[in-house]
Amino acid sequence: MGHRKKKRLPKKLKRLMIVSISGIILVGILLFGAIFFTANVEVVGNSRYTVTEIRRMVMKGPLSWNTLLMSKFKEHIEFDDIAFMESVDVEYLNHNTIRLHVSEKYPIGYVEYEDKCYYFDKDGMVLESEDKQQEAPAESTESGGQPPIVAEAVEEESSKPFHPELTDVPLITGLEFQKAEVGMKLDVADDSIFNTILGLARMFDKYAMEPDSVEIDENKEFILHYVNVRVALGKDENLEDKMTMVAGILPKLAGESGVLHLEAFTKETQNIIFDKDQ
C-alpha cells in the first residue's frame, strides 16, 4: 500500500496565514508599546543637574520609551562621560511611569589654576574644569575693538550639553599643588587635607552656610570667608563644635567686617572674640 501524499496548502491560503500571523504579531507589538509607553518620568536625588537634563541623559533609544523594558534592561545606568554624574537607577512605578533615582558625584571644593576652575572630590580627584568668569568692561568696546573676554567664556560654556549647578561649591585658596588636570588627583603633600575639606563641606550643607571661600594659610589653619567676615577656625580640631558656634554667631554679624576667632575654641570656651576691622 503506497504512502499518501501530504496535501499542500494553496499558495493564496499560505500567504493569507503568513499575513494574518504577521498582523497579529504587529498588533501585539503596538499594543505592548502603547500599554507600557513612558508618558511620565519622575526624577529624584538630583542637585547638580536639572530634571530636564537628567531626562535627556537617560531617555535615549527605543527602550527608554517602554516602562517595562526600561526597568528590566536599563535598570542601572552608569555615566563615565558626564562630570558630576555617578549613576541612575530606574524604578518601575506603573505601566506609564518610571522614577529615576540619581546618584551624583560630590565636589567638595574648587581651586583656580591657569585661568580655570578645577572642581575636585573627597579624594582630591579633579572632576571637571571651567573657565574662570571674567567681568565684562563697564563700557562696550568701540567699533574695531576687541570683544570682552567674558563673551568667549560664555560661548565655550554654552557649547557643553549639560550645565551643573555649582554655586554651593566653595573656592579653596592656599592649597599647594604643582598642576591641575581633569581625571587626575591634585598632587598635594598631605592627602588628609581633603578629609578636612570634606568634613567642612558636609557642615556647610548641614547648616546651609556655604562660605565665599575657604583659605588654608601657611600654618595649615583654616579661615572661612563670608563677605567681609573671616572666621578663623585654626587647625583641624573640634571643627564640628566650631561650626556649630559659627552657625549661631554668623547671622548676628551681618554687615560687619572683621575676624571671628575660634582657633582655640572648645565646648568649655566662655568668651569668643570678634576683631572688627578698623
Tab-separated table of N, CA and C in Angstrom, residues 32 36 63-64 66-77 89-93 98:
chain	number	residue	atom	x	y	z
A	32	PHE	N	1.666	46.374	23.049
A	32	PHE	CA	2.672	46.334	24.107
A	32	PHE	C	3.333	47.704	24.261
A	36	PHE	N	2.660	50.135	27.655
A	36	PHE	CA	3.809	50.453	28.507
A	36	PHE	C	4.579	51.672	28.001
A	63	LEU	N	14.170	51.661	23.873
A	63	LEU	CA	13.860	51.032	25.160
A	63	LEU	C	13.391	52.050	26.189
A	64	SER	N	13.923	53.263	26.087
A	64	SER	CA	13.617	54.284	27.080
A	64	SER	C	12.142	54.636	27.123
A	66	ASN	N	9.628	52.606	26.831
A	66	ASN	CA	8.791	51.493	27.284
A	66	ASN	C	9.128	51.252	28.748
A	67	THR	N	8.190	51.507	29.629
A	67	THR	CA	8.461	51.443	31.066
A	67	THR	C	8.926	50.058	31.511
A	68	LEU	N	8.339	49.015	30.949
A	68	LEU	CA	8.678	47.654	31.361
A	68	LEU	C	10.078	47.279	30.908
A	69	LEU	N	10.369	47.524	29.626
A	69	LEU	CA	11.692	47.193	29.101
A	69	LEU	C	12.771	48.049	29.750
A	70	MET	N	12.461	49.315	29.972
A	70	MET	CA	13.420	50.225	30.592
A	70	MET	C	13.805	49.742	31.985
A	71	SER	N	12.824	49.358	32.771
A	71	SER	CA	13.094	48.947	34.150
A	71	SER	C	13.759	47.576	34.230
A	72	LYS	N	13.653	46.781	33.164
A	72	LYS	CA	14.259	45.447	33.165
A	72	LYS	C	15.659	45.445	32.573
A	73	PHE	N	15.840	46.155	31.466
A	73	PHE	CA	17.098	46.076	30.730
A	73	PHE	C	18.005	47.286	30.906
A	74	LYS	N	17.475	48.381	31.461
A	74	LYS	CA	18.310	49.552	31.745
A	74	LYS	C	18.073	49.996	33.190
A	75	GLU	N	18.020	49.006	34.057
A	75	GLU	CA	17.693	49.268	35.461
A	75	GLU	C	18.749	50.115	36.154
A	76	HIS	N	20.016	49.926	35.781
A	76	HIS	CA	21.128	50.673	36.380
A	76	HIS	C	21.994	51.236	35.265
A	77	ILE	N	22.146	52.555	35.250
A	77	ILE	CA	22.906	53.224	34.198
A	77	ILE	C	24.056	53.993	34.843
A	89	ASP	N	19.391	54.804	38.758
A	89	ASP	CA	18.632	53.567	38.900
A	89	ASP	C	17.193	53.829	38.486
A	90	VAL	N	16.659	52.944	37.648
A	90	VAL	CA	15.320	53.108	37.091
A	90	VAL	C	14.324	52.258	37.882
A	91	GLU	N	13.278	52.907	38.378
A	91	GLU	CA	12.228	52.222	39.138
A	91	GLU	C	10.917	52.250	38.349
A	92	TYR	N	10.303	51.074	38.207
A	92	TYR	CA	9.007	50.958	37.534
A	92	TYR	C	7.910	51.288	38.538
A	93	LEU	N	7.119	52.324	38.250
A	93	LEU	CA	6.026	52.703	39.141
A	93	LEU	C	4.683	52.162	38.654
A	98	ILE	N	7.936	55.858	35.157
A	98	ILE	CA	9.161	55.374	35.792
A	98	ILE	C	9.723	56.491	36.667
